[in-house]
PDB file of C-alpha atoms in Angstrom:
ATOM      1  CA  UNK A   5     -35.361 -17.689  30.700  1.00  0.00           C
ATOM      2  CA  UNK A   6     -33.287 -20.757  29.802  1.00  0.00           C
ATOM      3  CA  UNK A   7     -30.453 -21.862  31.799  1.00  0.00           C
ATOM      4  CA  UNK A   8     -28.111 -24.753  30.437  1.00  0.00           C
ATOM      5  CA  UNK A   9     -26.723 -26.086  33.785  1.00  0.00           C
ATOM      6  CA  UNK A  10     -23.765 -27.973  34.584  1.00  0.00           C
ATOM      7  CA  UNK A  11     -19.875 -27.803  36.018  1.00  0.00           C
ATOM      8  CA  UNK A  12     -16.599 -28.507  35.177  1.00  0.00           C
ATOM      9  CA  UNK A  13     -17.133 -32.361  35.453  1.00  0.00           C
ATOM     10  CA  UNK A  14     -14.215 -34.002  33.005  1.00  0.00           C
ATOM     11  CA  UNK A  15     -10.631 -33.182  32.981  1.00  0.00           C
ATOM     12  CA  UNK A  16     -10.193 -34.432  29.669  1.00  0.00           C
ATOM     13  CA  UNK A  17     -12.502 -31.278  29.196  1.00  0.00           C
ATOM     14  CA  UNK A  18     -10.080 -28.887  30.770  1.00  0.00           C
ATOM     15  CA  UNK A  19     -11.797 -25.905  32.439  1.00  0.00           C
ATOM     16  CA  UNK A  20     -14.910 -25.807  30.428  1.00  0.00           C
ATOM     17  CA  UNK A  21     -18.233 -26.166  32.216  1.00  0.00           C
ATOM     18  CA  UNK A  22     -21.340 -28.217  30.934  1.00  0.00           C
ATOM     19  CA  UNK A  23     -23.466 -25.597  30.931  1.00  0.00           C
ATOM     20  CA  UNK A  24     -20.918 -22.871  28.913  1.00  0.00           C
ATOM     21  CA  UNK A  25     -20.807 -25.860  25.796  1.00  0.00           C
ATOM     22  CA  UNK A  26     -24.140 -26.217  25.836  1.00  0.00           C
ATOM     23  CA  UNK A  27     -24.267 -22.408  25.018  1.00  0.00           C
ATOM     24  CA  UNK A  28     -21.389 -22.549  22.814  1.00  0.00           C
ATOM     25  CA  UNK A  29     -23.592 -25.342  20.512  1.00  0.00           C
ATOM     26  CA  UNK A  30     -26.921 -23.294  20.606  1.00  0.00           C
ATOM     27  CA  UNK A  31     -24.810 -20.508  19.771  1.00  0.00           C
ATOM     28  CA  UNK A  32     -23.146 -22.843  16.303  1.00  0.00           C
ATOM     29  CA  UNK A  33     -26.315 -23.730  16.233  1.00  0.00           C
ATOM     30  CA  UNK A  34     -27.716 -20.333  15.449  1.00  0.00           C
ATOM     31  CA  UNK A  35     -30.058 -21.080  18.389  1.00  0.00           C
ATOM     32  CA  UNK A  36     -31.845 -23.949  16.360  1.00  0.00           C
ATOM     33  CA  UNK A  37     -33.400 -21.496  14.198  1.00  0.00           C
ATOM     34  CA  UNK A  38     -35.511 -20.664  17.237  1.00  0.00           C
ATOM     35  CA  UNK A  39     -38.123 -17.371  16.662  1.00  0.00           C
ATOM     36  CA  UNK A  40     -37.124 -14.367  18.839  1.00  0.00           C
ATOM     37  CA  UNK A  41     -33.917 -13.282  20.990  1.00  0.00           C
ATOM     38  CA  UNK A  42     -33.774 -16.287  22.997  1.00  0.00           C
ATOM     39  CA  UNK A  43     -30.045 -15.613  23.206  1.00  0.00           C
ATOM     40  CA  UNK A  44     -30.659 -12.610  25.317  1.00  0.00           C
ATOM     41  CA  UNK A  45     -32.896 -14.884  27.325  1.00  0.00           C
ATOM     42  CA  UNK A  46     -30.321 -17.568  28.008  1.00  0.00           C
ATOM     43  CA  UNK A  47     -27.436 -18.024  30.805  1.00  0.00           C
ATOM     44  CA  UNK A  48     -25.794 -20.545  32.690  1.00  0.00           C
ATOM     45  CA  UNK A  49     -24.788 -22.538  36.095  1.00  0.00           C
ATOM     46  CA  UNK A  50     -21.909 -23.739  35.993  1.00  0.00           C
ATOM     47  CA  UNK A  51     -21.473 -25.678  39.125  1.00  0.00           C
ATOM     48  CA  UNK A  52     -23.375 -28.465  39.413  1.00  0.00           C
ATOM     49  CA  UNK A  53     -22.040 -31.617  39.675  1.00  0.00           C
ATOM     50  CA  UNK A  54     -24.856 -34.157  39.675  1.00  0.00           C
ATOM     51  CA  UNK A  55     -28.843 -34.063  38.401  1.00  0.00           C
ATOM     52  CA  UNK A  56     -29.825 -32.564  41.932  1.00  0.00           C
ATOM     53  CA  UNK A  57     -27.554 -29.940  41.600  1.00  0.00           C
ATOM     54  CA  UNK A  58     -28.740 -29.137  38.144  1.00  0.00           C
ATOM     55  CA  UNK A  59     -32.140 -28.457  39.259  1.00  0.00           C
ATOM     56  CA  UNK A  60     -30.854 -26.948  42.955  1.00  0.00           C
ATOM     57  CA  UNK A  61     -28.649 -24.359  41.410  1.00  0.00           C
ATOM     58  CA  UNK A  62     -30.581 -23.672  38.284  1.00  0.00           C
ATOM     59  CA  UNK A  63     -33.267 -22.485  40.933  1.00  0.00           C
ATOM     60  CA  UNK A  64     -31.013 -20.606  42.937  1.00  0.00           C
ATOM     61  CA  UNK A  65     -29.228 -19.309  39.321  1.00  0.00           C
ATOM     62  CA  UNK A  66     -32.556 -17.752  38.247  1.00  0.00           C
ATOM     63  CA  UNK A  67     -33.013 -16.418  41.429  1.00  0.00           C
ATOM     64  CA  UNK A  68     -29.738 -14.590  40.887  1.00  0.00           C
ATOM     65  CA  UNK A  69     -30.603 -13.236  37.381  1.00  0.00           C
ATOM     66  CA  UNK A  70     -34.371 -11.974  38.299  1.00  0.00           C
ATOM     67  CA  UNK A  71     -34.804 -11.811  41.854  1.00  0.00           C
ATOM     68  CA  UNK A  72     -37.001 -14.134  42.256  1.00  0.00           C
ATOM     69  CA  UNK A  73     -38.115 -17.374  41.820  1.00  0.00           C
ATOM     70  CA  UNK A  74     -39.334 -19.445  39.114  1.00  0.00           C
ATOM     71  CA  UNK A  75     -42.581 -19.963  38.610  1.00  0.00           C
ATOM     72  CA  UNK A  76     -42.682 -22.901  36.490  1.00  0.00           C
ATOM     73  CA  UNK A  77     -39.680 -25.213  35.722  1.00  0.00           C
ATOM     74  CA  UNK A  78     -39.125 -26.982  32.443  1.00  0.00           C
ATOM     75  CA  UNK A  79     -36.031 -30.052  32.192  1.00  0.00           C
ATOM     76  CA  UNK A  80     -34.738 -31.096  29.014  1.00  0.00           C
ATOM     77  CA  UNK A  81     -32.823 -34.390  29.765  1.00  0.00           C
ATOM     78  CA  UNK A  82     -32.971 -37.948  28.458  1.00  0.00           C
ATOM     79  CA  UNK A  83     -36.561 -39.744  28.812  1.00  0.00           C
ATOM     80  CA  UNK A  84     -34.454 -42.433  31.037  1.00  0.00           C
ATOM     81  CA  UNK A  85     -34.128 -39.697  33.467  1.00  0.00           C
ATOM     82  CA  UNK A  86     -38.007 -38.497  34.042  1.00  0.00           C
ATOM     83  CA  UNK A  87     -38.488 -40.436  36.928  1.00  0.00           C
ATOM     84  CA  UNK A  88     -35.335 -38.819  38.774  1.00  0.00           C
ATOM     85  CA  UNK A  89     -36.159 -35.654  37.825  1.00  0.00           C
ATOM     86  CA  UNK A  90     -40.041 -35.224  38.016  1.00  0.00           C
ATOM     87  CA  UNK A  91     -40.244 -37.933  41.410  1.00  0.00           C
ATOM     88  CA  UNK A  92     -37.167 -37.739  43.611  1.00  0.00           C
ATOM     89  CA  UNK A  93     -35.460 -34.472  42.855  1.00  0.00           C
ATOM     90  CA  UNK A  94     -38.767 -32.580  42.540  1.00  0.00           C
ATOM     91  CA  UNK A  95     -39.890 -34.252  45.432  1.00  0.00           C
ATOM     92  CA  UNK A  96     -36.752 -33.246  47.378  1.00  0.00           C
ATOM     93  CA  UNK A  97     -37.603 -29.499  46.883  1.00  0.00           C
ATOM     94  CA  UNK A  98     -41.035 -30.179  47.073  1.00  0.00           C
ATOM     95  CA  UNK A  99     -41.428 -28.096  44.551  1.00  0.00           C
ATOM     96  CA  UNK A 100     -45.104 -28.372  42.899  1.00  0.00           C
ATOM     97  CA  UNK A 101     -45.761 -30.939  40.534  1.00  0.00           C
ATOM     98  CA  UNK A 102     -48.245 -28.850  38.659  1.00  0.00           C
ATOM     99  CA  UNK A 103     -45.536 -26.299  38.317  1.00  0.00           C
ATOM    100  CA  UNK A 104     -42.916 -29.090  37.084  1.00  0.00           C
ATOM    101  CA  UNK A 105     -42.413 -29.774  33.565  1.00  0.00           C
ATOM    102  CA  UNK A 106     -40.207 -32.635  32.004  1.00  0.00           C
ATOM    103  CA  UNK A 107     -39.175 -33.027  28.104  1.00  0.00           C
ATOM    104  CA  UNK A 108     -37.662 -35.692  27.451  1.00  0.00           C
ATOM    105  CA  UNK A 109     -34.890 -36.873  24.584  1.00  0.00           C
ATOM    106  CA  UNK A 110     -33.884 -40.075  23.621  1.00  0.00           C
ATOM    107  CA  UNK A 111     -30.779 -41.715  24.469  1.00  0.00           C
ATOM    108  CA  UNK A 112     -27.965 -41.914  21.800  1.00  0.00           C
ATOM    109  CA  UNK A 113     -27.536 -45.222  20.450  1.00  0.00           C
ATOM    110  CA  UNK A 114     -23.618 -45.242  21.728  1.00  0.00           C
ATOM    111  CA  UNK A 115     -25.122 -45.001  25.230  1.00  0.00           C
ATOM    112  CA  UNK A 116     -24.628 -48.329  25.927  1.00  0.00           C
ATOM    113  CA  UNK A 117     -25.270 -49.358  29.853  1.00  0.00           C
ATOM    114  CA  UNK A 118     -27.577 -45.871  30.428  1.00  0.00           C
ATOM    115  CA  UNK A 119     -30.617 -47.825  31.504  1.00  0.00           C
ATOM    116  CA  UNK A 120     -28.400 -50.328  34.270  1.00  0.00           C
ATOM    117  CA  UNK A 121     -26.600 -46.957  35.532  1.00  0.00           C
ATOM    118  CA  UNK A 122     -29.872 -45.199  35.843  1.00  0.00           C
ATOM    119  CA  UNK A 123     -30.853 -47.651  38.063  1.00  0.00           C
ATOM    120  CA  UNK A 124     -27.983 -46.948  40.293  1.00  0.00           C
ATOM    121  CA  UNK A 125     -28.143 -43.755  40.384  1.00  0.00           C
ATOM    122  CA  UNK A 126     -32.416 -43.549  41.444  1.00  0.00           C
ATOM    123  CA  UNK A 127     -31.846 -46.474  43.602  1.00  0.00           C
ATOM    124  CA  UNK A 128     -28.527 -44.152  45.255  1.00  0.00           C
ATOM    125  CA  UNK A 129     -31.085 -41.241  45.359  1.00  0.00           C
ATOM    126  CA  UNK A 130     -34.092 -43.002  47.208  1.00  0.00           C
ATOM    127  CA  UNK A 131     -32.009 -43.495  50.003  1.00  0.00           C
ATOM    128  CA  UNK A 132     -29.706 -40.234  49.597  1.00  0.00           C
ATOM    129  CA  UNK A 133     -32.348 -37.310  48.351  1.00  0.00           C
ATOM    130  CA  UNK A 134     -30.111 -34.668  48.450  1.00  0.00           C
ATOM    131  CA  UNK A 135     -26.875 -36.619  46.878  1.00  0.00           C
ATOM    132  CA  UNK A 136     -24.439 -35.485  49.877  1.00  0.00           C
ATOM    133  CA  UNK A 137     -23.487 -39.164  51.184  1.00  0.00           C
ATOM    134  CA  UNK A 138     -22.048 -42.648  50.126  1.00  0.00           C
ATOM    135  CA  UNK A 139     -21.725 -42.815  46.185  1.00  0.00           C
ATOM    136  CA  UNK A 140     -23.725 -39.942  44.582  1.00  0.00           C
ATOM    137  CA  UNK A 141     -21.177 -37.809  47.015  1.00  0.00           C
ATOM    138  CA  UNK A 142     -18.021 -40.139  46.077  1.00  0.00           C
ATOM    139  CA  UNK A 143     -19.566 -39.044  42.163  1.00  0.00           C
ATOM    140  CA  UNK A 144     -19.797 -35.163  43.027  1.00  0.00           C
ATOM    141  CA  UNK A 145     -16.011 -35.329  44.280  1.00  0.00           C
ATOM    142  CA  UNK A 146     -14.757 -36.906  40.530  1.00  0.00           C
ATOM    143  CA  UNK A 147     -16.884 -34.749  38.908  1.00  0.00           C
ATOM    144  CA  UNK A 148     -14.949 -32.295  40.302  1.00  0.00           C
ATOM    145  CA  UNK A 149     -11.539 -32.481  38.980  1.00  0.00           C
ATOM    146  CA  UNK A 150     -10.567 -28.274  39.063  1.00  0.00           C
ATOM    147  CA  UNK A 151     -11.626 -28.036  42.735  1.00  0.00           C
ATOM    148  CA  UNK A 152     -14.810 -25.736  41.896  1.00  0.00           C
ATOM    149  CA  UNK A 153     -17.472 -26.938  44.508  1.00  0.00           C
ATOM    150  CA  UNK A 154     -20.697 -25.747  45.105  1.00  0.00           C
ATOM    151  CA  UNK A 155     -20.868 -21.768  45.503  1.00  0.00           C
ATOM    152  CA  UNK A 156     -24.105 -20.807  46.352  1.00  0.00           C
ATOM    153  CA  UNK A 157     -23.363 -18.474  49.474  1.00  0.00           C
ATOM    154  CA  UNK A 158     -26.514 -17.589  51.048  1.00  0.00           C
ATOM    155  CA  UNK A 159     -26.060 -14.143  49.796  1.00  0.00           C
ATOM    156  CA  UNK A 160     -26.630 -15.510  46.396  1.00  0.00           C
ATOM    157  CA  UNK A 161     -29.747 -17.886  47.150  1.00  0.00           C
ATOM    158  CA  UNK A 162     -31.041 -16.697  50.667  1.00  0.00           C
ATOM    159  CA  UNK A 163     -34.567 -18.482  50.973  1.00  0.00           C
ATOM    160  CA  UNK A 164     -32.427 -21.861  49.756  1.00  0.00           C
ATOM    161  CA  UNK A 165     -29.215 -21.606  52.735  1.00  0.00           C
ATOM    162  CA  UNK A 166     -30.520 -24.154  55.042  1.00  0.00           C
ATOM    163  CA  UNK A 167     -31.835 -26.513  51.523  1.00  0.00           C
ATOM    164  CA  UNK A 168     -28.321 -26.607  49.978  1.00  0.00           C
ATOM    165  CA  UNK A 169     -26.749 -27.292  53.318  1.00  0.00           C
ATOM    166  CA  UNK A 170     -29.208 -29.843  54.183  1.00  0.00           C
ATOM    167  CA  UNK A 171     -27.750 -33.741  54.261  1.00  0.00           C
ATOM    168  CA  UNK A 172     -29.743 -35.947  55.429  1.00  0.00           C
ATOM    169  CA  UNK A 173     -31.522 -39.466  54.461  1.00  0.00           C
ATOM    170  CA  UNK A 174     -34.614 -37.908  55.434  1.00  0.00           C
ATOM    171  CA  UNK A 175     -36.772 -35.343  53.319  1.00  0.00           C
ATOM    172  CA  UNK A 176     -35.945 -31.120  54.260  1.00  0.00           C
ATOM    173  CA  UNK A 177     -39.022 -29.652  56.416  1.00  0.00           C
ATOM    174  CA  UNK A 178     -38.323 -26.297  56.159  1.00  0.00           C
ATOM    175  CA  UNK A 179     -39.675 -23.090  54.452  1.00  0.00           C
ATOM    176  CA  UNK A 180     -39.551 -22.844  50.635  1.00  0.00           C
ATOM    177  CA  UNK A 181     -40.455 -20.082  48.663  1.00  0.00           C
ATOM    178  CA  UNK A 182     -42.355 -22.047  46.420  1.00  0.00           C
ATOM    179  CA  UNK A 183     -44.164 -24.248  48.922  1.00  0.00           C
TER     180      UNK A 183
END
C-alpha cells in the first residue's frame, strides 16, 4: 500500500490537502511509469499537520484501509529529514527500527534555509516528542487554516486512542500493537 500523507496546510492552497496533490501528480505522472496497478494500491491521509502526524495517521490510515497494522513502514521525504523521521518520531511510537525504512530525496536547490529550520524543528521535537506543546503546536494551529484538526476517533484507530491523545515531554509507555 502507499499512502501520500498530509492536510490542508496553506490557504493560498484553498481546500486541497497534501496528500490528495501528491496523488493528483502520480496520477499526471502516469504513476512514474511504475510496473503494476499501484494506483489501486494507493490512498491518502489527509490530516496531518506536521512530520509526526504524517507517520501517526498514516499508521492509523492503513489501519483503516486493511484492518490491521503495518508491518513494515517505508518514508519518502528529504535526506535532511532522516534523523527526525527514523530517531525521534520512530522512537516516539517505538515502532521497530528493523521494521523502519527511510528513502531519502534531495532538497531542491530553491530551498534555501532547510538545513537551519531543520534544526529547529529536531531540536523542538527532542524536547516535545509528540509535537502537542510550545512551537511545533503553535505550527500545527497555522497549518491549519480550514479548521480540519486531527480526526482519528478511536473508532477509527482503536489500539492508537491513548497514543494520539498522549502530550507529554516524556516518551508514551503504553501498549502498541507493534511493540
Amino acid at each position: 500500500m502507499l499512502l501520500f500523507s498530509g492536510g490542508q496546510t496553506r490557504r493560498e492552497a484553498g481546500p486541497r490537502s497534501e496528500g490528495l496533490s501528491y496523488w493528483i501528480v502520480a496520477e499526471a505522472a502516469d504513476w512514474f511509469n511504475i510496473t503494476g496497478d499501484v494506483r489501486s494500491r494507493t490512498f491518502t491521509e489527509e490530516h496531518a499537520r506536521d512530520s509526526f502526524e504524517n507517520l501517526l495517521f498514516s499508521i492509523c490510515r492503513f489501519y483503516e484501509l486493511s484492518g490491521h497494522y503495518p508491518e513494515a513502514i517505508t518514508v519518502v521525504s528529504y535526506n535532511l529529514k532522516r534523523d527526525r523521521f527514523k530517531g525521534l518520531h520512530r522512537m516516539a511510537l517505538h515502532y521497530p527500527e528493523e521494521r523502519f525504512k527511510f528513502v531519502g530525496t534531495e532538497l531542491p536547490a530553491a530551498a534555501k534555509g532547510a538545513k537551519e529550520g531543520e534544526a529547529r524543528t529536531v531540536a523542538a521535537f527532542k524536547n516535545e516528542p509528540y509535537g502537542c506543546g510550545g512551537d511545533l503546536l503553535l505550527k500545527r494551529l497555522r497549518r491549519d487554516p480550514f479548521a480540519v484538526g486531527a480526526p482519528h476517533a478511536p473508532s477509527r484507530c482503536p489500539d492508537l486512542t491513548e497514543l494520539i491523545q498522549w502530550c507529554s515531554p516524556y516518551l508514551y509507555s503504553g501498549h502498541l500493537p507493534w511493540a
